[in-house]
Amino acid sequence: MPLRSLITAFIFLLSIAARTKAANGPEKEIRISSHKLDLVLEYGMKACVTSLTVNGQKVIGNEDGILTSVRVGTTVYSSLHLRSEPVLIKGKDILRLTGISYGDSSLRIDEQWTFTNTGGCIKWEIERSLSKPVQLEGSAIPVFHFDKIDTWDGAYQGYGGLAWFYLFDQKLCTYGVHSSSSSFWNAGNGNGLQISVTAPGKKVAMKYTRTDDDRLAFTVTVAGKAIMPRYDSGTNRRRFIRGATDVWAPMVAAAGKTTQTITLSYFDFNQRYARGRFTGLDGSKVGAVLNTIARIGVIDSLHFGGNSWHTPYGPICLHEQYIAQLGLAIDDPAYLRGYQSCLDFYRDHAIKPDGRVFARWAYTNEDAMPGQFNEDGFYEAQWGILMDANPDFVSNVAELYDLTGDKTWVSGHRLSCEKVLDWMLQRDSDGNGLVEMMTDNERQKKSSDWIDIVWASYENAFVNAKLYHALVKWAAIERQFRNKDKAVRYERFAAKLKATFNKPTTAGGFWDEDSACYVHWIDKDGTVHGRNMVTPVNFMAIAYGICDDPARKKLILGGIERQMQQEKLFFWPLVMRSYAPGEAKEEQFPFPNYENGDLFLSWGSIGVKAYADYDPAIALKYVKNVLAQYGKDGLAYQRYGRLEQKGLGDDILSGNSLAIVGLYQAIYGINPLYNRFYLEPHITRELEGTELIYRFRGDRLTIKLDSGHYAVSNKQFTIVSKKNFGFNACKSQLQYFDGNNHDISLEVTSEKGLTLDIRKWEVEKMDWVQLVSGPSGGTLHYIVYQLRPDHVYWLSVDGRPGEKIRSNARGELVINHSVTATSERISISPDN
């Protein structure tokens, strides 16, 4: 008999056996196992997965474990109550359950479930047919009932967001997202379960619910078009609800068949999200903050911000320049891809025709200025026209480009970013380089920046500092696109802004000699306000390179630190002293209260950056303080009161993680740039020996940090240097960038593993040691860049008398070096 006939007969006999068992007993079950996954399918007069074990941990062990269902009106039809018994067909690595039928005379739902063991995962294909078109109040295809709400710490979505179950603090909390994958994880045991959905031509939504009996219900819904939130009526933007499970609006399902595949796979959480070895710090806390708090502002696939989805009205502040920067330390490609899509959405829906960027988005319009909102939920805040939304949009685009190196993506933002910047630059009516706000003085009681109930007006240092940063970043991108005219315009405006910014207040600038700080703003009539050491203003001035006067830096940073020690504060407050009466909303007095003196952790990255160069020990102290506070309360607050230093506010901010982002960027010196991985550490002795793992554009890098000895490696190449440098590698090619130079200094092609230990890189001498893995022999192909064109250079190996080589007309020196030893020292110097 032919093999195909044998298989057909075997499957037929199995189906007969399955039918016979169904007739003779109640429910049957069959086990399906794959890599570290084990599930039990129960079938008879119901169809349901009653057990799911992940790497030995039973995460589902209940009668309604994983099932499918629909809700029509108030009636729920599910695979727990079938019209007839299904038939099980078993083949090699495949199980098919056919004849799954539920519903009633008004609506029939027919399904077929096919489970395939691929060896690395379990694929579950669900074919569903509806007997007629119907409006569904809910659809689960399927729903997973995990045994406990704390079975998992959280679930990462495919776009880099987080459902953090710590925040499901009541029964019937429900959070809905538009994602086709969820990666559930438990930091305690390291187990991870990824659930991905493939539904060609369809849209996928997911929701997470803390059930009445304190379990976690995870529901997958597939529809013909994007599923809208049910609440609130008229806006339909709310993703998180309490006391209910119906986060999604009703949808119309067509008659006929749909097919979707659910893929279940195991992952090792500690391996996938490994960060390396931390010396001098609690690495588990560093990872925990970046794995949770840093992601909490991602509300949905197209809505990234700093405020969490848990916040009652769910706001996103587009006037926050650090959302891309969070991605630097989160170090997850999914977050970067997700934020690209988000910024595309903001470009298309949050920018007005004249170039003004709406400052906020929210679930509702309650925070909006009357009439100043659009149908997509973007709006001007009731507190005033918050001008920093414009430069912050540009800064986030520019910094995300540095993180991804995606030139095609950033080119799609050129026109919009130019329009957004030009809208700002036209606000400089007197040509002094400082743009003006919409209000002339504080008596108008309107804000213009992130500190939204302080009445900053006219020439605002906070907004102008952000604008300077955006101009510098964007001018560099214009040069990459060879748009010299635009680049020069932005560079010149930035230079004028910086010059005026640094002038004393008596000459129209922001520097106040008497207060030893940059002030917050100056009214149109010249009245100076905010002499109270507004920390973000002064930190930005230093961190963004506006203030490059060492004496001023010392006055600012030294003065702040003395007061911090006197008050024994664990973190920097928004202001060191009180605003004057009339400068802020009345409820903020007496000092300290809210924006007039409380501690907001969202300015941690620029604070750490400002101190890292001045005194890294001070920067590190506040990083440690934030980690200690995380150990006490999880940082799950908006801010901390100054007097008791306890958490306040239900508006949880992802910005609470920014001191740890500052640790990565300014202390460890990790700075991905558009064409290289740039390392510029400012470590202290107690951090020596730190060895970090960092994911950079598909490569897994190892960064080793010791005092005056830094190394970056991938699987094939390593660069070692005593100072800051750039690293870029692809198959068989390694590039070294000296210092913060954005152009390549040295390039080598090698099929072997290779270490370059840079000893010296100066105009008069370039010196490095090459260490080749494996036996000697073969050829290394070097190109040394940025030399004098058409000039003779001496090449020396291990100090032996050298040979003369001439650079080409582009200032490049091509060297084909035959390897004669595992370790060789190469030196190049010009023939003077």
mmCIF file of N, CA, C and O in Angstrom, residues 742-805:
data_model
loop_
_atom_site.group_PDB
_atom_site.id
_atom_site.type_symbol
_atom_site.label_atom_id
_atom_site.label_comp_id
_atom_site.label_asym_id
_atom_site.label_seq_id
_atom_site.Cartn_x
_atom_site.Cartn_y
_atom_site.Cartn_z
ATOM 1 N N HIS A 742 32.539 62.297 14.004
ATOM 2 C CA HIS A 742 31.475 61.556 13.330
ATOM 3 C C HIS A 742 31.944 60.921 12.020
ATOM 4 O O HIS A 742 31.175 60.223 11.354
ATOM 5 N N ASP A 743 33.201 61.163 11.645
ATOM 6 C CA ASP A 743 33.769 60.529 10.458
ATOM 7 C C ASP A 743 34.703 59.395 10.873
ATOM 8 O O ASP A 743 35.347 59.446 11.928
ATOM 9 N N ILE A 744 34.799 58.383 10.033
ATOM 10 C CA ILE A 744 35.624 57.208 10.334
ATOM 11 C C ILE A 744 37.091 57.615 10.402
ATOM 12 O O ILE A 744 37.597 58.357 9.557
ATOM 13 N N SER A 745 37.805 57.090 11.402
ATOM 14 C CA SER A 745 39.243 57.328 11.516
ATOM 15 C C SER A 745 40.036 56.156 10.954
ATOM 16 O O SER A 745 41.057 56.335 10.289
ATOM 17 N N LEU A 746 39.563 54.931 11.254
ATOM 18 C CA LEU A 746 40.290 53.734 10.837
ATOM 19 C C LEU A 746 39.281 52.640 10.495
ATOM 20 O O LEU A 746 38.306 52.430 11.230
ATOM 21 N N GLU A 747 39.538 51.947 9.400
ATOM 22 C CA GLU A 747 38.684 50.839 8.991
ATOM 23 C C GLU A 747 39.557 49.644 8.658
ATOM 24 O O GLU A 747 40.622 49.791 8.057
ATOM 25 N N VAL A 748 39.108 48.469 9.098
ATOM 26 C CA VAL A 748 39.878 47.265 8.813
ATOM 27 C C VAL A 748 38.922 46.165 8.369
ATOM 28 O O VAL A 748 37.821 46.028 8.900
ATOM 29 N N THR A 749 39.376 45.382 7.400
ATOM 30 C CA THR A 749 38.617 44.230 6.933
ATOM 31 C C THR A 749 39.379 42.972 7.323
ATOM 32 O O THR A 749 40.576 42.848 7.053
ATOM 33 N N SER A 750 38.663 42.056 7.979
ATOM 34 C CA SER A 750 39.307 40.832 8.454
ATOM 35 C C SER A 750 38.278 39.717 8.539
ATOM 36 O O SER A 750 37.132 39.942 8.956
ATOM 37 N N GLU A 751 38.669 38.519 8.145
ATOM 38 C CA GLU A 751 37.798 37.356 8.287
ATOM 39 C C GLU A 751 37.959 36.717 9.662
ATOM 40 O O GLU A 751 37.136 35.908 10.071
ATOM 41 N N LYS A 752 39.021 37.084 10.368
ATOM 42 C CA LYS A 752 39.299 36.510 11.684
ATOM 43 C C LYS A 752 38.798 37.437 12.793
ATOM 44 O O LYS A 752 38.485 38.600 12.575
ATOM 45 N N GLY A 753 38.755 36.884 14.001
ATOM 46 C CA GLY A 753 38.503 37.721 15.156
ATOM 47 C C GLY A 753 39.658 38.677 15.362
ATOM 48 O O GLY A 753 40.829 38.317 15.165
ATOM 49 N N LEU A 754 39.350 39.919 15.727
ATOM 50 C CA LEU A 754 40.393 40.944 15.783
ATOM 51 C C LEU A 754 40.114 41.933 16.895
ATOM 52 O O LEU A 754 38.972 42.387 17.062
ATOM 53 N N THR A 755 41.165 42.270 17.645
ATOM 54 C CA THR A 755 41.099 43.330 18.647
ATOM 55 C C THR A 755 42.047 44.448 18.239
ATOM 56 O O THR A 755 43.205 44.190 17.884
ATOM 57 N N LEU A 756 41.533 45.680 18.270
ATOM 58 C CA LEU A 756 42.377 46.860 18.067
ATOM 59 C C LEU A 756 42.479 47.604 19.389
ATOM 60 O O LEU A 756 41.473 48.096 19.906
ATOM 61 N N ASP A 757 43.688 47.671 19.917
ATOM 62 C CA ASP A 757 43.949 48.411 21.158
ATOM 63 C C ASP A 757 44.593 49.739 20.760
ATOM 64 O O ASP A 757 45.765 49.793 20.413
ATOM 65 N N ILE A 758 43.781 50.791 20.786
ATOM 66 C CA ILE A 758 44.251 52.099 20.325
ATOM 67 C C ILE A 758 45.123 52.731 21.403
ATOM 68 O O ILE A 758 44.651 53.032 22.512
ATOM 69 N N ARG A 759 46.370 52.961 21.104
ATOM 70 C CA ARG A 759 47.300 53.541 22.079
ATOM 71 C C ARG A 759 47.416 55.054 21.922
ATOM 72 O O ARG A 759 47.589 55.771 22.913
ATOM 73 N N LYS A 760 47.326 55.507 20.680
ATOM 74 C CA LYS A 760 47.462 56.946 20.436
ATOM 75 C C LYS A 760 46.829 57.270 19.096
ATOM 76 O O LYS A 760 46.977 56.508 18.138
ATOM 77 N N TRP A 761 46.111 58.411 19.046
ATOM 78 C CA TRP A 761 45.527 58.824 17.763
ATOM 79 C C TRP A 761 45.580 60.353 17.685
ATOM 80 O O TRP A 761 44.693 61.049 18.145
ATOM 81 N N GLU A 762 46.656 60.810 17.105
ATOM 82 C CA GLU A 762 46.864 62.243 16.953
ATOM 83 C C GLU A 762 47.360 62.517 15.545
ATOM 84 O O GLU A 762 47.734 61.590 14.812
ATOM 85 N N VAL A 763 47.372 63.776 15.183
ATOM 86 C CA VAL A 763 47.795 64.148 13.832
ATOM 87 C C VAL A 763 49.207 63.660 13.539
ATOM 88 O O VAL A 763 49.509 63.182 12.437
ATOM 89 N N GLU A 764 50.075 63.728 14.544
ATOM 90 C CA GLU A 764 51.479 63.397 14.329
ATOM 91 C C GLU A 764 51.785 61.914 14.489
ATOM 92 O O GLU A 764 52.850 61.449 14.090
ATOM 93 N N LYS A 765 50.843 61.172 15.094
ATOM 94 C CA LYS A 765 51.103 59.738 15.243
ATOM 95 C C LYS A 765 49.814 58.990 15.536
ATOM 96 O O LYS A 765 49.031 59.392 16.384
ATOM 97 N N MET A 766 49.626 57.879 14.818
ATOM 98 C CA MET A 766 48.527 56.960 15.065
ATOM 99 C C MET A 766 49.140 55.615 15.394
ATOM 100 O O MET A 766 49.954 55.083 14.613
ATOM 101 N N ASP A 767 48.750 55.073 16.558
ATOM 102 C CA ASP A 767 49.460 53.920 17.091
ATOM 103 C C ASP A 767 48.446 52.942 17.688
ATOM 104 O O ASP A 767 47.614 53.335 18.510
ATOM 105 N N TRP A 768 48.480 51.673 17.270
ATOM 106 C CA TRP A 768 47.572 50.689 17.852
ATOM 107 C C TRP A 768 48.201 49.296 17.843
ATOM 108 O O TRP A 768 49.114 49.017 17.071
ATOM 109 N N VAL A 769 47.699 48.468 18.704
ATOM 110 C CA VAL A 769 48.103 47.065 18.754
ATOM 111 C C VAL A 769 46.969 46.229 18.185
ATOM 112 O O VAL A 769 45.813 46.383 18.580
ATOM 113 N N GLN A 770 47.315 45.353 17.248
ATOM 114 C CA GLN A 770 46.308 44.444 16.702
ATOM 115 C C GLN A 770 46.544 43.052 17.275
ATOM 116 O O GLN A 770 47.673 42.555 17.334
ATOM 117 N N LEU A 771 45.460 42.419 17.742
ATOM 118 C CA LEU A 771 45.529 41.059 18.257
ATOM 119 C C LEU A 771 44.571 40.207 17.439
ATOM 120 O O LEU A 771 43.356 40.460 17.438
ATOM 121 N N VAL A 772 45.124 39.227 16.733
ATOM 122 C CA VAL A 772 44.341 38.395 15.824
ATOM 123 C C VAL A 772 44.043 37.063 16.490
ATOM 124 O O VAL A 772 44.941 36.428 17.066
ATOM 125 N N SER A 773 42.802 36.642 16.407
ATOM 126 C CA SER A 773 42.434 35.343 16.961
ATOM 127 C C SER A 773 42.903 34.223 16.043
ATOM 128 O O SER A 773 42.856 34.355 14.815
ATOM 129 N N GLY A 774 43.323 33.123 16.636
ATOM 130 C CA GLY A 774 43.746 31.984 15.837
ATOM 131 C C GLY A 774 45.182 32.124 15.365
ATOM 132 O O GLY A 774 45.905 33.049 15.756
ATOM 133 N N PRO A 775 45.605 31.238 14.490
ATOM 134 C CA PRO A 775 46.996 31.256 14.011
ATOM 135 C C PRO A 775 47.285 32.487 13.164
ATOM 136 O O PRO A 775 46.386 33.076 12.554
ATOM 137 N N SER A 776 48.544 32.877 13.164
ATOM 138 C CA SER A 776 48.944 34.030 12.350
ATOM 139 C C SER A 776 48.851 33.659 10.868
ATOM 140 O O SER A 776 48.674 32.505 10.497
ATOM 141 N N GLY A 777 49.003 34.670 10.049
ATOM 142 C CA GLY A 777 48.863 34.480 8.618
ATOM 143 C C GLY A 777 47.662 35.234 8.109
ATOM 144 O O GLY A 777 46.813 35.701 8.868
ATOM 145 N N GLY A 778 47.584 35.387 6.801
ATOM 146 C CA GLY A 778 46.493 36.133 6.213
ATOM 147 C C GLY A 778 46.814 37.610 6.117
ATOM 148 O O GLY A 778 47.897 38.073 6.501
ATOM 149 N N THR A 779 45.875 38.357 5.623
ATOM 150 C CA THR A 779 46.084 39.782 5.383
ATOM 151 C C THR A 779 44.966 40.600 6.003
ATOM 152 O O THR A 779 43.790 40.243 5.884
ATOM 153 N N LEU A 780 45.340 41.691 6.653
ATOM 154 C CA LEU A 780 44.377 42.664 7.157
ATOM 155 C C LEU A 780 44.402 43.866 6.212
ATOM 156 O O LEU A 780 45.483 44.383 5.886
ATOM 157 N N HIS A 781 43.219 44.305 5.814
ATOM 158 C CA HIS A 781 43.123 45.423 4.881
ATOM 159 C C HIS A 781 42.666 46.670 5.651
ATOM 160 O O HIS A 781 41.513 46.758 6.078
ATOM 161 N N TYR A 782 43.596 47.602 5.811
ATOM 162 C CA TYR A 782 43.322 48.826 6.568
ATOM 163 C C TYR A 782 43.096 50.015 5.627
ATOM 164 O O TYR A 782 43.702 50.100 4.559
ATOM 165 N N ILE A 783 42.242 50.945 6.087
ATOM 166 C CA ILE A 783 42.175 52.283 5.489
ATOM 167 C C ILE A 783 42.208 53.277 6.641
ATOM 168 O O ILE A 783 41.364 53.224 7.554
ATOM 169 N N VAL A 784 43.184 54.152 6.611
ATOM 170 C CA VAL A 784 43.267 55.228 7.602
ATOM 171 C C VAL A 784 42.714 56.490 6.947
ATOM 172 O O VAL A 784 43.148 56.868 5.855
ATOM 173 N N TYR A 785 41.760 57.132 7.612
ATOM 174 C CA TYR A 785 41.069 58.291 7.037
ATOM 175 C C TYR A 785 41.519 59.605 7.691
ATOM 176 O O TYR A 785 42.201 59.616 8.714
ATOM 177 N N GLN A 786 41.090 60.694 7.047
ATOM 178 C CA GLN A 786 41.264 62.060 7.573
ATOM 179 C C GLN A 786 42.736 62.442 7.705
ATOM 180 O O GLN A 786 43.144 63.125 8.642
ATOM 181 N N LEU A 787 43.519 62.003 6.760
ATOM 182 C CA LEU A 787 44.935 62.380 6.723
ATOM 183 C C LEU A 787 45.132 63.509 5.719
ATOM 184 O O LEU A 787 44.210 63.893 4.994
ATOM 185 N N ARG A 788 46.360 63.999 5.656
ATOM 186 C CA ARG A 788 46.674 65.006 4.653
ATOM 187 C C ARG A 788 46.646 64.372 3.260
ATOM 188 O O ARG A 788 47.261 63.319 3.053
ATOM 189 N N PRO A 789 45.958 64.971 2.328
ATOM 190 C CA PRO A 789 45.892 64.376 0.984
ATOM 191 C C PRO A 789 47.270 64.334 0.308
ATOM 192 O O PRO A 789 48.100 65.236 0.488
ATOM 193 N N ASP A 790 47.495 63.263 -0.431
ATOM 194 C CA ASP A 790 48.702 63.119 -1.250
ATOM 195 C C ASP A 790 49.960 63.422 -0.447
ATOM 196 O O ASP A 790 50.806 64.224 -0.849
ATOM 197 N N HIS A 791 50.069 62.750 0.709
ATOM 198 C CA HIS A 791 51.195 62.997 1.606
ATOM 199 C C HIS A 791 51.840 61.667 1.969
ATOM 200 O O HIS A 791 51.185 60.634 2.044
ATOM 201 N N VAL A 792 53.151 61.714 2.186
ATOM 202 C CA VAL A 792 53.896 60.505 2.537
ATOM 203 C C VAL A 792 53.822 60.247 4.034
ATOM 204 O O VAL A 792 54.021 61.164 4.850
ATOM 205 N N TYR A 793 53.559 58.980 4.395
ATOM 206 C CA TYR A 793 53.513 58.557 5.803
ATOM 207 C C TYR A 793 54.428 57.364 6.009
ATOM 208 O O TYR A 793 54.666 56.566 5.084
ATOM 209 N N TRP A 794 54.953 57.263 7.234
ATOM 210 C CA TRP A 794 55.789 56.126 7.609
ATOM 211 C C TRP A 794 54.926 55.072 8.295
ATOM 212 O O TRP A 794 54.157 55.363 9.203
ATOM 213 N N LEU A 795 55.042 53.839 7.858
ATOM 214 C CA LEU A 795 54.368 52.706 8.482
ATOM 215 C C LEU A 795 55.397 51.848 9.185
ATOM 216 O O LEU A 795 56.354 51.378 8.568
ATOM 217 N N SER A 796 55.190 51.641 10.503
ATOM 218 C CA SER A 796 56.127 50.839 11.285
ATOM 219 C C SER A 796 55.365 49.720 11.978
ATOM 220 O O SER A 796 54.251 49.924 12.467
ATOM 221 N N VAL A 797 55.973 48.520 12.039
ATOM 222 C CA VAL A 797 55.384 47.368 12.718
ATOM 223 C C VAL A 797 56.332 46.910 13.822
ATOM 224 O O VAL A 797 57.505 46.613 13.552
ATOM 225 N N ASP A 798 55.843 46.926 15.046
ATOM 226 C CA ASP A 798 56.611 46.501 16.224
ATOM 227 C C ASP A 798 57.925 47.262 16.351
ATOM 228 O O ASP A 798 58.962 46.693 16.769
ATOM 229 N N GLY A 799 57.922 48.532 15.972
ATOM 230 C CA GLY A 799 59.084 49.386 16.155
ATOM 231 C C GLY A 799 60.178 49.207 15.134
ATOM 232 O O GLY A 799 61.218 49.871 15.201
ATOM 233 N N ARG A 800 59.974 48.299 14.191
ATOM 234 C CA ARG A 800 61.005 48.082 13.163
ATOM 235 C C ARG A 800 61.014 49.255 12.185
ATOM 236 O O ARG A 800 60.003 49.948 12.009
ATOM 237 N N PRO A 801 62.123 49.508 11.527
ATOM 238 C CA PRO A 801 62.161 50.597 10.533
ATOM 239 C C PRO A 801 61.025 50.454 9.537
ATOM 240 O O PRO A 801 60.742 49.364 9.040
ATOM 241 N N GLY A 802 60.374 51.540 9.264
ATOM 242 C CA GLY A 802 59.147 51.486 8.495
ATOM 243 C C GLY A 802 59.329 51.665 7.013
ATOM 244 O O GLY A 802 60.424 51.879 6.509
ATOM 245 N N GLU A 803 58.195 51.579 6.337
ATOM 246 C CA GLU A 803 58.176 51.828 4.900
ATOM 247 C C GLU A 803 57.319 53.060 4.628
ATOM 248 O O GLU A 803 56.439 53.410 5.401
ATOM 249 N N LYS A 804 57.577 53.689 3.508
ATOM 250 C CA LYS A 804 56.837 54.881 3.136
ATOM 251 C C LYS A 804 55.610 54.513 2.304
ATOM 252 O O LYS A 804 55.695 53.705 1.382
ATOM 253 N N ILE A 805 54.483 55.169 2.667
ATOM 254 C CA ILE A 805 53.233 54.969 1.920
ATOM 255 C C ILE A 805 52.626 56.340 1.694
ATOM 256 O O ILE A 805 52.624 57.199 2.591
#
